[in-house]
PDB file of C-alpha atoms in Angstrom:
ATOM      1  CA  UNK A1220      34.736  88.790   2.774  1.00 65.00           C
ATOM      2  CA  UNK A1221      35.454  85.167   3.556  1.00 74.00           C
ATOM      3  CA  UNK A1222      37.328  82.474   1.566  1.00 79.00           C
ATOM      4  CA  UNK A1223      36.115  79.088   2.333  1.00 78.00           C
ATOM      5  CA  UNK A1224      38.409  76.069   1.746  1.00 82.00           C
ATOM      6  CA  UNK A1225      37.958  72.085   0.479  1.00 85.00           C
ATOM      7  CA  UNK A1226      39.494  69.515   0.810  1.00 83.00           C
ATOM      8  CA  UNK A1227      40.010  67.974  -2.956  1.00 84.00           C
ATOM      9  CA  UNK A1228      41.836  65.187  -2.210  1.00 87.00           C
ATOM     10  CA  UNK A1229      43.542  63.364   0.260  1.00 87.00           C
ATOM     11  CA  UNK A1230      46.215  60.315   0.235  1.00 91.00           C
ATOM     12  CA  UNK A1231      48.843  59.176   2.731  1.00 94.00           C
ATOM     13  CA  UNK A1232      52.475  58.739   2.065  1.00 95.00           C
ATOM     14  CA  UNK A1233      54.274  56.836   3.973  1.00 96.00           C
ATOM     15  CA  UNK A1234      58.220  58.977   5.309  1.00 97.00           C
ATOM     16  CA  UNK A1235      59.924  57.042   2.848  1.00 96.00           C
ATOM     17  CA  UNK A1236      57.362  58.023  -0.131  1.00 96.00           C
ATOM     18  CA  UNK A1237      57.636  61.975   1.539  1.00 96.00           C
ATOM     19  CA  UNK A1238      61.415  61.341   1.007  1.00 96.00           C
ATOM     20  CA  UNK A1239      61.489  60.694  -2.961  1.00 96.00           C
ATOM     21  CA  UNK A1240      58.581  63.944  -3.584  1.00 95.00           C
ATOM     22  CA  UNK A1241      61.127  66.042  -1.296  1.00 94.00           C
ATOM     23  CA  UNK A1242      64.286  65.115  -2.656  1.00 93.00           C
ATOM     24  CA  UNK A1243      62.497  65.868  -7.092  1.00 92.00           C
ATOM     25  CA  UNK A1244      62.226  68.834  -5.377  1.00 90.00           C
ATOM     26  CA  UNK A1245      65.231  69.847  -4.060  1.00 89.00           C
ATOM     27  CA  UNK A1246      66.880  68.407  -6.890  1.00 89.00           C
ATOM     28  CA  UNK A1247      64.718  71.338  -9.011  1.00 87.00           C
ATOM     29  CA  UNK A1248      65.032  73.905  -6.457  1.00 85.00           C
ATOM     30  CA  UNK A1249      68.477  72.941  -6.407  1.00 81.00           C
ATOM     31  CA  UNK A1250      68.884  73.428 -10.472  1.00 82.00           C
ATOM     32  CA  UNK A1251      67.732  77.370 -10.166  1.00 81.00           C
ATOM     33  CA  UNK A1252      70.052  79.550  -8.568  1.00 77.00           C
ATOM     34  CA  UNK A1253      67.586  82.020  -7.761  1.00 78.00           C
ATOM     35  CA  UNK A1254      65.307  79.723  -5.770  1.00 79.00           C
ATOM     36  CA  UNK A1255      66.574  78.872  -2.102  1.00 81.00           C
ATOM     37  CA  UNK A1256      65.471  76.202   0.005  1.00 79.00           C
ATOM     38  CA  UNK A1257      63.390  77.646   2.686  1.00 87.00           C
ATOM     39  CA  UNK A1258      63.784  76.811   6.128  1.00 91.00           C
ATOM     40  CA  UNK A1259      60.542  74.790   6.303  1.00 92.00           C
ATOM     41  CA  UNK A1260      61.406  72.878   3.219  1.00 90.00           C
ATOM     42  CA  UNK A1261      64.872  71.748   4.311  1.00 90.00           C
ATOM     43  CA  UNK A1262      63.438  71.099   7.992  1.00 95.00           C
ATOM     44  CA  UNK A1263      61.362  68.806   6.029  1.00 94.00           C
ATOM     45  CA  UNK A1264      64.187  67.111   3.851  1.00 93.00           C
ATOM     46  CA  UNK A1265      66.548  66.505   7.215  1.00 95.00           C
ATOM     47  CA  UNK A1266      63.168  64.760   8.399  1.00 96.00           C
ATOM     48  CA  UNK A1267      62.570  62.391   6.150  1.00 96.00           C
ATOM     49  CA  UNK A1268      66.266  61.491   5.235  1.00 95.00           C
ATOM     50  CA  UNK A1269      66.704  60.829   8.934  1.00 96.00           C
ATOM     51  CA  UNK A1270      63.565  58.632   9.624  1.00 95.00           C
ATOM     52  CA  UNK A1271      62.531  57.089   6.329  1.00 95.00           C
ATOM     53  CA  UNK A1272      63.882  53.628   6.353  1.00 94.00           C
ATOM     54  CA  UNK A1273      62.568  51.923   3.233  1.00 95.00           C
ATOM     55  CA  UNK A1274      62.804  53.251  -0.099  1.00 95.00           C
ATOM     56  CA  UNK A1275      59.391  54.061  -1.793  1.00 93.00           C
ATOM     57  CA  UNK A1276      58.379  51.378  -3.133  1.00 96.00           C
ATOM     58  CA  UNK A1277      59.141  49.339  -0.516  1.00 96.00           C
ATOM     59  CA  UNK A1278      57.204  51.083   2.151  1.00 96.00           C
ATOM     60  CA  UNK A1279      54.030  51.050  -0.628  1.00 96.00           C
ATOM     61  CA  UNK A1280      54.327  47.639  -1.154  1.00 97.00           C
ATOM     62  CA  UNK A1281      54.734  46.990   3.045  1.00 97.00           C
ATOM     63  CA  UNK A1282      51.172  49.406   3.654  1.00 97.00           C
ATOM     64  CA  UNK A1283      49.699  47.086   1.059  1.00 96.00           C
ATOM     65  CA  UNK A1284      50.054  44.004   2.456  1.00 96.00           C
ATOM     66  CA  UNK A1285      49.253  45.298   5.774  1.00 96.00           C
ATOM     67  CA  UNK A1286      46.099  46.237   4.612  1.00 96.00           C
ATOM     68  CA  UNK A1287      45.378  42.617   3.306  1.00 95.00           C
ATOM     69  CA  UNK A1288      45.453  41.167   7.014  1.00 94.00           C
ATOM     70  CA  UNK A1289      42.425  40.954   9.230  1.00 88.00           C
ATOM     71  CA  UNK A1290      43.240  43.174  11.888  1.00 85.00           C
ATOM     72  CA  UNK A1291      44.357  46.299   9.606  1.00 90.00           C
ATOM     73  CA  UNK A1292      41.043  47.983   8.403  1.00 87.00           C
ATOM     74  CA  UNK A1293      42.514  51.920   7.673  1.00 91.00           C
ATOM     75  CA  UNK A1294      44.978  53.048   5.555  1.00 94.00           C
ATOM     76  CA  UNK A1295      46.569  55.662   8.150  1.00 93.00           C
ATOM     77  CA  UNK A1296      46.948  52.486  10.838  1.00 94.00           C
ATOM     78  CA  UNK A1297      49.035  51.180   8.005  1.00 95.00           C
ATOM     79  CA  UNK A1298      51.036  53.573   7.108  1.00 96.00           C
ATOM     80  CA  UNK A1299      51.869  54.639  10.429  1.00 95.00           C
ATOM     81  CA  UNK A1300      53.340  50.821  11.297  1.00 96.00           C
ATOM     82  CA  UNK A1301      55.543  50.859   7.573  1.00 96.00           C
ATOM     83  CA  UNK A1302      56.593  54.562   8.873  1.00 96.00           C
ATOM     84  CA  UNK A1303      57.723  52.864  12.612  1.00 95.00           C
ATOM     85  CA  UNK A1304      58.394  49.753  11.892  1.00 96.00           C
ATOM     86  CA  UNK A1305      57.786  48.249  15.054  1.00 95.00           C
ATOM     87  CA  UNK A1306      59.794  45.471  16.235  1.00 95.00           C
ATOM     88  CA  UNK A1307      57.804  43.736  19.100  1.00 95.00           C
ATOM     89  CA  UNK A1308      54.293  43.726  20.221  1.00 94.00           C
ATOM     90  CA  UNK A1309      54.613  46.709  22.420  1.00 94.00           C
ATOM     91  CA  UNK A1310      55.489  49.252  20.361  1.00 94.00           C
ATOM     92  CA  UNK A1311      53.314  47.890  17.692  1.00 94.00           C
ATOM     93  CA  UNK A1312      50.453  48.091  20.676  1.00 92.00           C
ATOM     94  CA  UNK A1313      51.881  51.637  20.865  1.00 92.00           C
ATOM     95  CA  UNK A1314      50.338  51.854  17.003  1.00 91.00           C
ATOM     96  CA  UNK A1315      47.089  51.235  18.019  1.00 88.00           C
ATOM     97  CA  UNK A1316      47.023  52.647  21.513  1.00 88.00           C
ATOM     98  CA  UNK A1317      44.177  55.215  19.836  1.00 84.00           C
ATOM     99  CA  UNK A1318      42.438  53.126  17.677  1.00 82.00           C
ATOM    100  CA  UNK A1319      38.716  51.947  19.261  1.00 83.00           C
ATOM    101  CA  UNK A1320      40.060  48.829  18.736  1.00 81.00           C
ATOM    102  CA  UNK A1321      42.567  46.319  20.099  1.00 83.00           C
ATOM    103  CA  UNK A1322      44.616  43.110  17.875  1.00 88.00           C
ATOM    104  CA  UNK A1323      44.543  39.918  19.424  1.00 90.00           C
ATOM    105  CA  UNK A1324      48.495  38.139  20.369  1.00 90.00           C
ATOM    106  CA  UNK A1325      47.812  36.349  16.944  1.00 93.00           C
ATOM    107  CA  UNK A1326      46.792  39.045  14.868  1.00 93.00           C
ATOM    108  CA  UNK A1327      49.403  40.944  16.571  1.00 94.00           C
ATOM    109  CA  UNK A1328      52.332  38.163  15.890  1.00 95.00           C
ATOM    110  CA  UNK A1329      50.289  38.427  11.921  1.00 95.00           C
ATOM    111  CA  UNK A1330      51.753  41.972  11.876  1.00 95.00           C
ATOM    112  CA  UNK A1331      54.856  41.950  12.994  1.00 96.00           C
ATOM    113  CA  UNK A1332      55.387  39.099  10.232  1.00 96.00           C
ATOM    114  CA  UNK A1333      55.194  41.007   7.470  1.00 96.00           C
ATOM    115  CA  UNK A1334      56.900  43.574   8.948  1.00 96.00           C
ATOM    116  CA  UNK A1335      59.932  41.543   9.996  1.00 96.00           C
ATOM    117  CA  UNK A1336      59.743  41.029   5.554  1.00 95.00           C
ATOM    118  CA  UNK A1337      60.662  44.587   5.012  1.00 92.00           C
ATOM    119  CA  UNK A1338      62.573  45.582   7.747  1.00 84.00           C
TER     120      UNK A1338
END
């Protein structure tokens, strides 16, 4: 017997948004003494707490603002930029290293200008 799994929905989240969701799960588990925090969940909570810089709402605003720019077409790329908050062109180019397109210097500067407002 084969069980097929189908992707019903997909949504990209920034690390900051994931932190808020995991904080809710963590609080729910803490309220119930019989349910403990599994190792994987504890590691995920630790990870998002360490690497999330912005608040969830701020990070979503940053993603929306990045998507309005001409050079960024994919939500995944905008989320990656919001998670990493690159400070210079080299760090930003690393985000686009695996993409099939590269941004010009002016487009990179436009992205960095948006990131600076939130960092």
